[in-house]
Short mmCIF file of C-alpha atoms in Angstrom, two decimals:
data_model
loop_
_atom_site.label_atom_id
_atom_site.label_comp_id
_atom_site.label_asym_id
_atom_site.label_seq_id
_atom_site.Cartn_x
_atom_site.Cartn_y
_atom_site.Cartn_z
CA MET A 1 166.42 99.15 91.23
CA THR A 2 163.70 101.49 89.91
CA LEU A 3 161.96 101.35 93.32
CA MET A 4 165.06 102.47 95.25
CA VAL A 5 165.89 105.15 92.69
CA SER A 6 162.39 106.55 92.86
CA ILE A 7 162.27 106.54 96.69
CA SER A 8 165.71 108.13 96.82
CA TRP A 9 164.69 110.94 94.49
CA ILE A 10 161.56 111.54 96.56
CA GLY A 11 163.90 112.00 99.52
CA VAL A 12 166.05 114.40 97.52
CA MET A 13 162.98 116.47 96.61
CA LEU A 14 162.04 116.62 100.31
CA LEU A 15 165.52 117.96 101.09
CA VAL A 16 165.07 120.54 98.33
CA GLY A 17 161.79 121.57 99.98
CA VAL A 18 163.47 121.89 103.38
CA PHE A 19 166.27 124.02 101.87
CA LEU A 20 163.96 126.31 99.92
CA ARG A 21 161.77 127.08 102.93
CA SER A 22 164.78 127.78 105.11
CA VAL A 23 166.22 130.35 102.68
CA LEU A 24 163.17 131.87 100.94
CA LYS A 25 161.12 134.17 103.19
CA PRO A 26 157.92 133.96 101.10
CA LEU A 27 157.80 130.19 101.58
CA ALA A 28 158.61 130.58 105.28
CA ASN A 29 155.91 133.22 105.75
CA ILE A 30 153.16 131.03 104.33
CA LEU A 31 154.53 127.91 106.10
CA VAL A 32 154.52 125.69 103.02
CA PRO A 33 155.54 122.12 104.05
CA ALA A 34 158.68 120.65 102.48
CA CYS A 35 156.63 117.81 100.97
CA VAL A 36 154.59 120.34 98.98
CA THR A 37 157.51 122.53 97.85
CA GLY A 38 159.66 119.53 97.06
CA GLY A 39 156.73 117.85 95.35
CA VAL A 40 156.18 120.82 93.07
CA VAL A 41 159.87 120.84 92.12
CA GLY A 42 159.69 117.09 91.51
CA PHE A 43 156.57 117.54 89.42
CA ILE A 44 158.43 119.98 87.15
CA LEU A 45 161.50 117.75 86.90
CA MET A 46 159.35 114.69 86.11
CA ASN A 47 157.27 116.37 83.40
CA THR A 48 160.30 117.94 81.76
CA GLY A 49 161.86 114.48 81.52
CA ILE A 50 164.88 115.22 83.73
CA LEU A 51 164.07 112.69 86.47
CA THR A 52 162.64 110.10 84.09
CA LYS A 53 166.06 110.01 82.36
CA LEU A 54 167.58 109.31 85.80
CA GLY A 55 165.42 106.24 86.32
CA VAL A 56 162.34 107.64 88.10
CA ASP A 57 159.13 106.10 86.72
CA PHE A 58 155.59 107.54 86.87
CA ASN A 59 154.01 104.13 87.40
CA MET A 60 156.47 103.38 90.20
CA LEU A 61 155.57 106.68 91.90
CA ASN A 62 151.87 105.73 91.76
CA MET A 63 152.68 102.39 93.34
CA ILE A 64 154.76 104.06 96.06
CA VAL A 65 151.90 106.46 96.94
CA THR A 66 149.41 103.59 97.18
CA ASN A 67 151.65 101.42 99.36
CA LEU A 68 152.82 104.24 101.60
CA PHE A 69 149.20 105.09 102.20
CA THR A 70 148.55 101.54 103.44
CA ILE A 71 151.67 101.69 105.59
CA THR A 72 150.70 104.97 107.23
CA PHE A 73 147.24 103.62 108.11
CA ILE A 74 148.76 100.49 109.65
CA SER A 75 151.10 102.74 111.61
CA MET A 76 148.17 104.86 112.82
CA GLY A 77 146.40 101.71 113.94
CA LEU A 78 149.46 100.71 115.98
CA THR A 79 149.62 104.09 117.75
CA ALA A 80 147.68 104.55 120.98
CA THR A 81 145.53 107.70 121.18
CA PRO A 82 146.42 109.98 124.15
CA LYS A 83 143.61 110.25 126.71
CA GLU A 84 142.21 113.66 127.43
CA GLU A 85 142.22 114.71 131.10
CA GLY A 86 139.65 116.89 132.80
CA VAL A 87 135.88 116.80 132.57
CA SER A 88 135.59 120.17 130.87
CA THR A 89 138.23 119.25 128.30
CA GLY A 90 136.47 115.98 127.64
CA LYS A 91 133.12 117.69 127.10
CA GLU A 92 134.62 120.28 124.78
CA THR A 93 136.52 117.65 122.82
CA PHE A 94 133.40 115.51 122.43
CA LYS A 95 131.31 118.45 121.28
CA GLY A 96 133.95 119.72 118.85
CA SER A 97 134.90 116.34 117.41
CA MET A 98 131.27 115.41 116.85
CA ALA A 99 130.45 118.75 115.19
CA LEU A 100 133.55 118.67 112.99
CA GLY A 101 132.89 115.03 112.06
CA MET A 102 129.37 115.92 110.98
CA VAL A 103 130.62 118.91 108.92
CA TRP A 104 133.14 116.57 107.23
CA ASP A 105 130.30 114.11 106.50
CA ILE A 106 128.26 116.90 104.89
CA LEU A 107 131.21 117.92 102.71
CA TYR A 108 131.97 114.31 101.77
CA GLY A 109 128.47 114.04 100.34
CA LEU A 110 128.31 117.59 98.93
CA GLN A 111 131.69 117.85 97.17
CA PRO A 112 131.02 115.09 94.61
CA LEU A 113 127.61 116.57 93.78
CA VAL A 114 129.21 119.96 93.14
CA GLY A 115 132.11 118.41 91.21
CA PHE A 116 129.73 116.38 89.06
CA GLY A 117 127.58 119.44 88.42
CA VAL A 118 130.50 121.66 87.36
CA LEU A 119 131.84 119.08 84.91
CA ALA A 120 128.32 118.41 83.62
CA LEU A 121 128.25 122.09 82.61
CA ILE A 122 131.77 122.58 81.21
CA GLY A 123 133.34 119.13 80.85
CA GLY A 124 131.80 118.45 77.48
CA PHE A 125 133.75 121.32 75.88
CA PHE A 126 136.98 119.49 76.81
CA GLY A 127 135.85 115.90 76.33
CA MET A 128 135.80 115.24 80.09
CA SER A 129 132.99 113.19 81.60
CA ALA A 130 131.11 114.60 84.58
CA ASN A 131 131.78 111.30 86.37
CA TYR A 132 135.36 112.42 87.06
CA GLY A 133 133.94 115.14 89.33
CA LEU A 134 132.74 112.39 91.70
CA GLN A 135 136.38 111.72 92.63
CA ILE A 136 137.01 115.09 94.26
CA PRO A 137 136.05 114.15 97.86
CA PHE A 138 138.62 111.36 97.78
CA ALA A 139 141.24 114.05 97.18
CA PHE A 140 139.91 117.01 99.16
CA CYS A 141 138.33 115.25 102.14
CA GLN A 142 140.70 112.27 102.32
CA GLY A 143 144.03 113.05 100.68
CA PRO A 144 146.44 111.81 98.00
CA GLY A 145 146.55 108.24 99.29
CA GLN A 146 142.84 107.56 98.97
CA SER A 147 142.60 109.60 95.79
CA THR A 148 145.34 107.56 94.15
CA THR A 149 144.00 104.25 95.41
CA PHE A 150 140.38 104.89 94.52
CA GLY A 151 141.35 106.45 91.20
CA GLY A 152 143.29 103.31 90.34
CA LEU A 153 140.30 101.09 91.22
CA ILE A 154 137.99 103.24 89.10
CA GLU A 155 140.40 103.26 86.17
CA ALA A 156 140.77 99.49 86.40
CA GLY A 157 137.00 99.27 85.78
CA GLY A 158 137.68 100.38 82.22
CA LEU A 159 135.02 103.09 81.96
CA MET A 160 137.09 106.11 83.09
CA PRO A 161 140.60 106.14 81.59
CA GLY A 162 143.06 108.41 83.40
CA ALA A 163 140.99 108.38 86.62
CA GLN A 164 144.04 107.79 88.78
CA GLN A 165 145.88 110.78 87.37
CA VAL A 166 142.78 112.98 87.71
CA GLY A 167 142.53 111.90 91.35
CA ILE A 168 146.17 112.73 92.04
CA THR A 169 145.73 116.14 90.40
CA PHE A 170 142.67 116.89 92.53
CA ALA A 171 144.72 115.96 95.63
CA VAL A 172 147.58 118.24 94.65
CA MET A 173 145.20 121.15 94.12
CA GLY A 174 143.61 120.43 97.49
CA PHE A 175 146.93 120.76 99.30
CA VAL A 176 147.64 124.03 97.52
CA PHE A 177 144.27 125.39 98.64
CA ALA A 178 144.78 124.17 102.21
CA PHE A 179 147.87 126.26 102.80
CA LEU A 180 147.54 129.18 100.37
CA ILE A 181 144.14 130.01 101.90
CA GLY A 182 144.51 128.55 105.38
CA VAL A 183 147.71 130.31 106.41
CA PRO A 184 146.48 133.88 105.60
CA ILE A 185 143.26 133.14 107.50
CA ALA A 186 145.27 131.95 110.50
CA LYS A 187 147.37 135.09 110.49
CA TYR A 188 144.26 137.21 110.10
CA GLY A 189 142.72 135.46 113.10
CA MET A 190 145.80 136.16 115.21
CA LYS A 191 145.80 139.83 114.22
CA HIS A 192 142.10 140.28 115.09
CA LYS A 193 142.26 138.11 118.21
CA LEU A 194 139.87 135.48 116.88
CA ALA A 195 142.27 132.79 118.13
CA THR A 196 141.97 131.72 121.79
CA PHE A 197 145.68 131.76 122.61
CA PRO A 198 147.39 133.72 119.81
CA ARG A 199 151.18 133.59 119.78
CA GLU A 200 153.92 134.85 117.52
CA ILE A 201 155.26 132.29 115.08
CA SER A 202 158.86 131.50 116.05
CA PRO A 203 161.71 131.78 113.51
CA GLY A 204 162.19 128.02 113.77
CA ILE A 205 158.60 127.33 112.78
CA LYS A 206 158.87 129.75 109.87
CA LYS A 207 162.11 128.26 108.55
CA GLY A 208 160.91 124.75 109.23
CA VAL A 209 164.07 123.73 111.06
CA PHE A 210 164.89 124.25 114.73
CA GLU A 211 168.10 125.76 116.09
CA PRO A 212 169.73 123.87 119.00
CA HIS A 213 168.03 125.98 121.67
CA GLU A 214 164.61 125.20 120.13
CA GLN A 215 165.17 121.44 119.99
CA THR A 216 163.20 120.57 123.10
CA GLN A 217 160.88 117.78 121.95
CA SER A 218 162.01 114.14 121.96
CA THR A 219 161.35 111.87 119.01
CA GLY A 220 160.77 108.81 121.17
CA MET A 221 162.14 106.47 123.84
CA MET A 222 164.64 103.68 123.45
CA THR A 223 162.60 100.59 124.38
CA THR A 224 164.98 97.92 123.05
CA TYR A 225 168.72 97.21 123.37
CA ASN A 226 170.53 98.28 120.21
CA GLY A 227 172.75 95.20 120.42
CA ASN A 228 169.61 93.16 119.91
CA ILE A 229 167.36 95.32 117.69
CA ASP A 230 167.14 99.07 117.22
CA THR A 231 163.90 100.60 118.54
CA LEU A 232 163.13 102.14 115.14
CA ALA A 233 163.69 98.75 113.48
CA PHE A 234 161.33 97.14 116.02
CA ASN A 235 158.57 99.67 115.31
CA LEU A 236 159.06 99.33 111.55
CA ALA A 237 158.97 95.53 111.88
CA LEU A 238 155.53 95.81 113.47
CA VAL A 239 154.38 97.82 110.45
CA GLY A 240 155.81 95.09 108.22
CA LEU A 241 153.86 92.49 110.21
CA GLY A 242 150.71 94.49 109.63
CA TYR A 243 151.41 94.73 105.91
CA VAL A 244 152.00 90.99 105.37
CA ILE A 245 148.71 90.28 107.20
CA THR A 246 146.75 92.97 105.35
CA HIS A 247 147.63 91.93 101.79
CA PRO A 248 146.47 88.30 101.92
CA LEU A 249 143.50 89.28 104.06
CA CYS A 250 142.36 91.71 101.35
CA GLN A 251 142.80 89.00 98.74
CA ALA A 252 140.63 86.69 100.81
CA ILE A 253 137.90 89.34 101.20
CA GLN A 254 137.87 89.89 97.45
CA LEU A 255 136.99 86.20 96.93
CA ILE A 256 133.56 86.84 98.47
CA PRO A 257 131.18 87.04 95.47
CA ILE A 258 129.55 90.34 96.48
CA SER A 259 130.63 93.38 94.45
CA LEU A 260 130.49 95.88 97.32
CA VAL A 261 132.45 93.57 99.67
CA GLN A 262 135.07 93.01 96.97
CA THR A 263 135.41 96.79 96.60
CA ILE A 264 136.01 97.17 100.35
CA GLY A 265 138.54 94.31 100.14
CA SER A 266 140.45 96.22 97.49
CA MET A 267 140.88 99.19 99.91
CA GLU A 268 144.04 97.88 101.60
CA PHE A 269 144.55 101.02 103.67
CA PHE A 270 141.10 100.56 105.28
CA VAL A 271 141.74 96.92 106.15
CA GLY A 272 145.30 97.81 107.25
CA LEU A 273 143.99 100.28 109.82
CA PHE A 274 142.00 97.54 111.57
CA VAL A 275 144.91 95.12 111.29
CA GLY A 276 147.00 97.73 113.11
CA TYR A 277 144.31 97.98 115.79
CA ALA A 278 144.28 94.19 116.14
CA ILE A 279 148.08 93.98 116.54
CA LYS A 280 147.98 96.74 119.17
CA PHE A 281 145.19 94.85 121.00
CA VAL A 282 147.23 91.62 121.05
CA MET A 283 150.29 93.53 122.25
CA ASP A 284 148.26 95.05 125.09
CA LYS A 285 146.88 91.68 126.15
CA THR A 286 150.27 89.90 126.00
CA GLY A 287 152.27 92.63 127.71
CA VAL A 288 154.38 93.39 124.65
CA LYS A 289 153.00 96.95 124.28
CA LYS A 290 155.38 98.21 126.98
CA TYR A 291 158.27 97.66 124.51
CA HIS A 292 156.55 99.75 121.85
CA ASP A 293 156.93 103.55 121.72
CA ASP A 294 153.89 105.46 120.44
CA GLN A 295 155.81 108.70 119.93
CA LEU A 296 158.29 106.98 117.62
CA GLN A 297 155.41 105.22 115.84
CA ALA A 298 153.84 108.63 115.20
CA ARG A 299 157.12 109.73 113.58
CA ILE A 300 156.93 106.69 111.26
CA THR A 301 153.44 107.81 110.30
CA GLY A 302 154.80 111.29 109.64
CA TRP A 303 157.61 109.88 107.52
CA GLY A 304 155.13 107.94 105.41
CA THR A 305 152.89 110.98 105.01
CA ASP A 306 155.74 113.29 103.90
CA PHE A 307 157.06 110.82 101.33
CA MET A 308 153.53 110.00 100.12
CA ILE A 309 152.53 113.64 99.55
CA CYS A 310 155.77 114.50 97.78
CA ALA A 311 155.43 111.41 95.58
CA ALA A 312 151.81 112.31 94.77
CA PHE A 313 152.91 115.64 93.32
CA MET A 314 155.67 113.98 91.32
CA ALA A 315 153.28 111.34 89.96
CA VAL A 316 151.05 113.86 88.13
CA GLN A 317 151.51 113.45 84.37
CA LEU A 318 150.66 116.50 82.32
CA ALA A 319 150.57 114.28 79.24
CA VAL A 320 147.48 112.58 80.73
CA VAL A 321 145.63 115.42 82.50
CA GLY A 322 146.97 118.39 80.48
CA LYS A 323 143.99 118.39 78.10
CA TRP A 324 141.64 118.50 81.12
CA MET A 325 143.59 120.99 83.24
CA ILE A 326 141.10 123.86 82.72
CA PRO A 327 137.99 121.90 83.78
CA ILE A 328 139.97 120.37 86.66
CA MET A 329 141.04 123.82 87.85
CA VAL A 330 137.52 125.26 87.53
CA THR A 331 136.06 122.27 89.41
CA CYS A 332 138.61 122.63 92.22
CA VAL A 333 137.95 126.37 92.60
CA VAL A 334 134.15 125.94 92.73
CA VAL A 335 134.34 122.97 95.13
CA GLY A 336 136.89 124.90 97.21
CA LEU A 337 134.58 127.91 97.54
CA VAL A 338 131.64 125.71 98.54
CA THR A 339 133.84 123.83 101.01
CA PHE A 340 134.99 127.06 102.63
CA ALA A 341 131.46 128.48 102.84
CA VAL A 342 130.11 125.32 104.47
CA SER A 343 133.05 125.02 106.87
CA LEU A 344 132.82 128.68 107.91
CA PHE A 345 129.04 128.63 108.45
CA PHE A 346 129.03 125.55 110.66
CA CYS A 347 132.24 126.33 112.56
CA GLN A 348 130.95 129.81 113.45
CA HIS A 349 127.90 128.20 115.05
CA ILE A 350 129.37 125.27 117.01
CA GLY A 351 129.16 127.39 120.17
CA GLY A 352 132.62 126.88 121.64
CA ALA A 353 135.59 129.05 122.57
CA TYR A 354 137.79 127.16 120.10
CA ASP A 355 135.60 127.58 117.01
CA PHE A 356 138.14 129.64 115.06
CA GLU A 357 140.76 126.94 115.60
CA ARG A 358 138.14 124.41 114.51
CA LEU A 359 137.60 126.34 111.28
CA LEU A 360 141.30 126.10 110.49
CA GLY A 361 141.33 122.39 111.26
CA MET A 362 138.19 121.74 109.25
CA TRP A 363 139.48 123.66 106.23
CA GLY A 364 142.81 121.81 106.26
CA CYS A 365 141.11 118.45 106.70
CA ALA A 366 138.46 119.11 104.03
CA THR A 367 141.03 120.12 101.39
CA GLY A 368 144.06 118.01 102.32
CA THR A 369 144.43 115.67 105.30
CA CYS A 370 143.97 115.77 109.08
CA PRO A 371 147.70 116.63 109.47
CA SER A 372 147.07 119.64 107.20
CA GLY A 373 144.36 120.78 109.61
CA ILE A 374 146.61 120.27 112.63
CA ALA A 375 149.40 122.22 110.91
CA LEU A 376 147.04 125.18 110.46
CA ILE A 377 145.84 124.94 114.08
CA ARG A 378 149.44 125.00 115.33
CA ILE A 379 149.94 128.40 113.74
CA VAL A 380 147.53 130.02 116.20
CA ASP A 381 147.87 127.44 118.98
CA PRO A 382 151.51 126.24 118.95
CA GLU A 383 151.33 124.69 122.40
CA LEU A 384 148.02 122.96 121.55
CA ARG A 385 146.26 124.45 124.58
CA THR A 386 142.88 124.20 122.83
CA THR A 387 141.13 120.90 122.15
CA ALA A 388 140.93 121.57 118.39
CA ALA A 389 143.99 119.47 117.46
CA ALA A 390 142.78 116.53 119.54
CA GLU A 391 139.41 116.82 117.86
CA MET A 392 141.05 116.26 114.48
CA GLY A 393 141.78 112.70 115.59
CA ALA A 394 138.58 112.09 117.56
CA MET A 395 136.39 113.29 114.68
CA ASN A 396 137.34 110.14 112.76
CA ALA A 397 134.86 108.20 114.88
CA TRP A 398 132.04 110.29 113.37
CA MET A 399 133.53 110.19 109.86
CA THR A 400 134.02 106.44 109.46
CA PRO A 401 130.39 105.47 108.62
CA VAL A 402 130.17 108.00 105.79
CA THR A 403 133.41 106.73 104.20
CA LEU A 404 131.30 103.78 103.05
CA LEU A 405 130.12 106.14 100.32
CA ALA A 406 133.49 105.55 98.61
CA PRO A 407 132.72 101.92 97.65
CA PHE A 408 129.33 103.05 96.35
CA CYS A 409 131.02 105.64 94.14
CA ILE A 410 133.49 103.08 92.85
CA GLU A 411 130.58 100.72 92.17
CA TYR A 412 128.90 103.41 90.01
CA CYS A 413 132.09 104.39 88.19
CA THR A 414 132.75 100.75 87.30
CA GLY A 415 129.18 100.22 86.04
CA HIS A 416 127.66 98.31 89.00
CA MET A 417 125.32 101.00 90.40
CA SER A 418 123.00 103.61 88.94
CA LEU A 419 123.69 107.34 89.24
CA GLY A 420 120.33 107.87 90.92
CA SER A 421 121.13 105.33 93.65
CA LEU A 422 124.54 106.91 94.26
CA PHE A 423 123.09 110.42 94.53
CA MET A 424 120.45 109.09 96.93
CA TRP A 425 123.17 107.86 99.30
CA TYR A 426 124.99 111.22 99.09
CA VAL A 427 121.81 113.11 99.94
CA ILE A 428 121.05 110.75 102.83
CA ALA A 429 124.54 111.37 104.25
CA ILE A 430 124.17 115.15 103.96
CA VAL A 431 120.71 115.26 105.54
CA ALA A 432 121.64 112.82 108.33
CA ALA A 433 124.78 114.74 109.30
CA THR A 434 122.93 118.06 109.24
CA ALA A 435 120.19 116.56 111.42
CA VAL A 436 122.74 115.42 114.00
CA LEU A 437 124.26 118.91 114.13
CA PHE A 438 120.98 120.73 114.57
CA ILE A 439 118.95 118.26 116.63
CA LEU A 440 121.18 116.13 118.83
CA ARG A 441 123.72 118.83 119.69
CA GLY A 442 121.33 121.78 119.98
CA PHE A 443 123.30 123.68 117.33
CA SER A 444 123.97 127.29 118.34
CA ARG A 445 121.99 129.98 116.54
CA LYS A 446 124.43 132.68 117.52
CA LYS A 447 127.88 133.02 116.00
CA SER A 448 130.90 132.46 118.24
CA PHE A 449 132.95 134.67 115.90
CA ASP A 450 132.56 136.58 112.63
CA LEU A 451 135.48 136.11 110.25
CA PHE A 452 134.63 138.95 107.88
CA LYS A 453 134.03 141.49 110.66
CA GLY A 454 137.03 140.25 112.60
CA GLU A 455 134.98 140.02 115.80
CA ARG A 456 134.84 137.34 118.50
CA TYR A 457 131.59 136.87 120.46
CA LEU A 458 132.28 133.84 122.66
CA THR A 459 135.30 133.81 124.98
CA LEU A 460 137.06 131.07 126.92
CA GLU A 461 135.58 132.50 130.14
CA ASP A 462 132.09 132.04 128.72
CA ILE A 463 132.78 128.35 128.06
CA GLN A 464 134.23 127.84 131.55
CA LYS A 465 131.06 129.33 133.04
CA GLN A 466 128.92 126.97 130.90
CA HIS A 467 130.92 123.94 132.06
CA ALA A 468 130.76 125.04 135.68
CA ALA A 469 126.97 125.49 135.46
CA SER A 470 126.50 122.05 133.87
CA GLU A 471 128.45 120.36 136.68
CA LYS A 472 126.19 121.78 139.42
#
């Protein structure tokens, strides 16, 4: 009963977020997603005891976030990635995705070092260990799902009480940064023509709901007969199949007597992604894939993401993190500034026509999630004519190896690895990613744009000439 009550109230908070954005111009102007607005309202109602009296439980919300995260990754694994057409587009996508992936890798290794350093300086005044600062890349670079999951694993180790709540709080702050800073930058870029295809933001996009004449995009195709099984039910059933395979598989992996392997086995979302890939592969080989709609599957992923983010806000307990709120805020601000500086420097030097769009995507992804980055890109490129949005998905290929730093961090936080060894792996990741950017890709010495001067130096025509010359 508590599960259904909690999920239902998450839904109610999402509706509150939709309503507030549709009627309040300030929220519409900064394009705050309903999951964030509703989550903030839910956070207030939870911590004032209003929703807890109605049967919503903090522990249940944490469980919902963790499980929805696994579900969304299974759903992503089930969804086929659209193929890019055109040689020039392919080259630009490859270059951009590789560069962005390497920047993300640098930040994934740099953010915990900065977070640890900040708390080493100020944490002692508030009784907060510097080790909590190591959690910040799980929140900023990966999102509330990973932050909640990894925080729970760290807390279960017994050395860092409240780690899960700290992780959720970091994630909430990351989402706030993503949009409060990202949206003004996007609008600034449109005003100064830093964007490649700047367009006016439609009233429907501002309000967050489309009028009938704007409702032009389909949610998906009907691939099954409703008298047999609804198409949505069929797609959800596939997610359920992935989940019932993932859970026992993770339990089996955790039986292997190697600490690092057991840590990976406890990351159900990671295993679930590959289970989703495996199910999709079998469907392709058996001819069942033709009955599965990728567009509808993407909507299921979106549903899980919206509910998960809203629940993450609601799950923050001030009673747990209130005493550490000042050091948490200071850490987030410092890490946010470093993240923006690194993102801006590298994105200005990628050497492509879409580098401003890449900056928006990188900032959103490095403080929230990949969907946050895509949402910022859509402000300046609503028709997705640039390759920047596609690169947000393709960059995962370059990010995956560095995510293995997460188990190392968990190993340290649970007492199975030394701090020196952990820092060594972070430094290796930073140096390796930087080397790839500068050596393998011939990193551009000249800026493609200057954010502070509001000037653009590399145009789409310049890139087209480069591609034409390379094909001769």
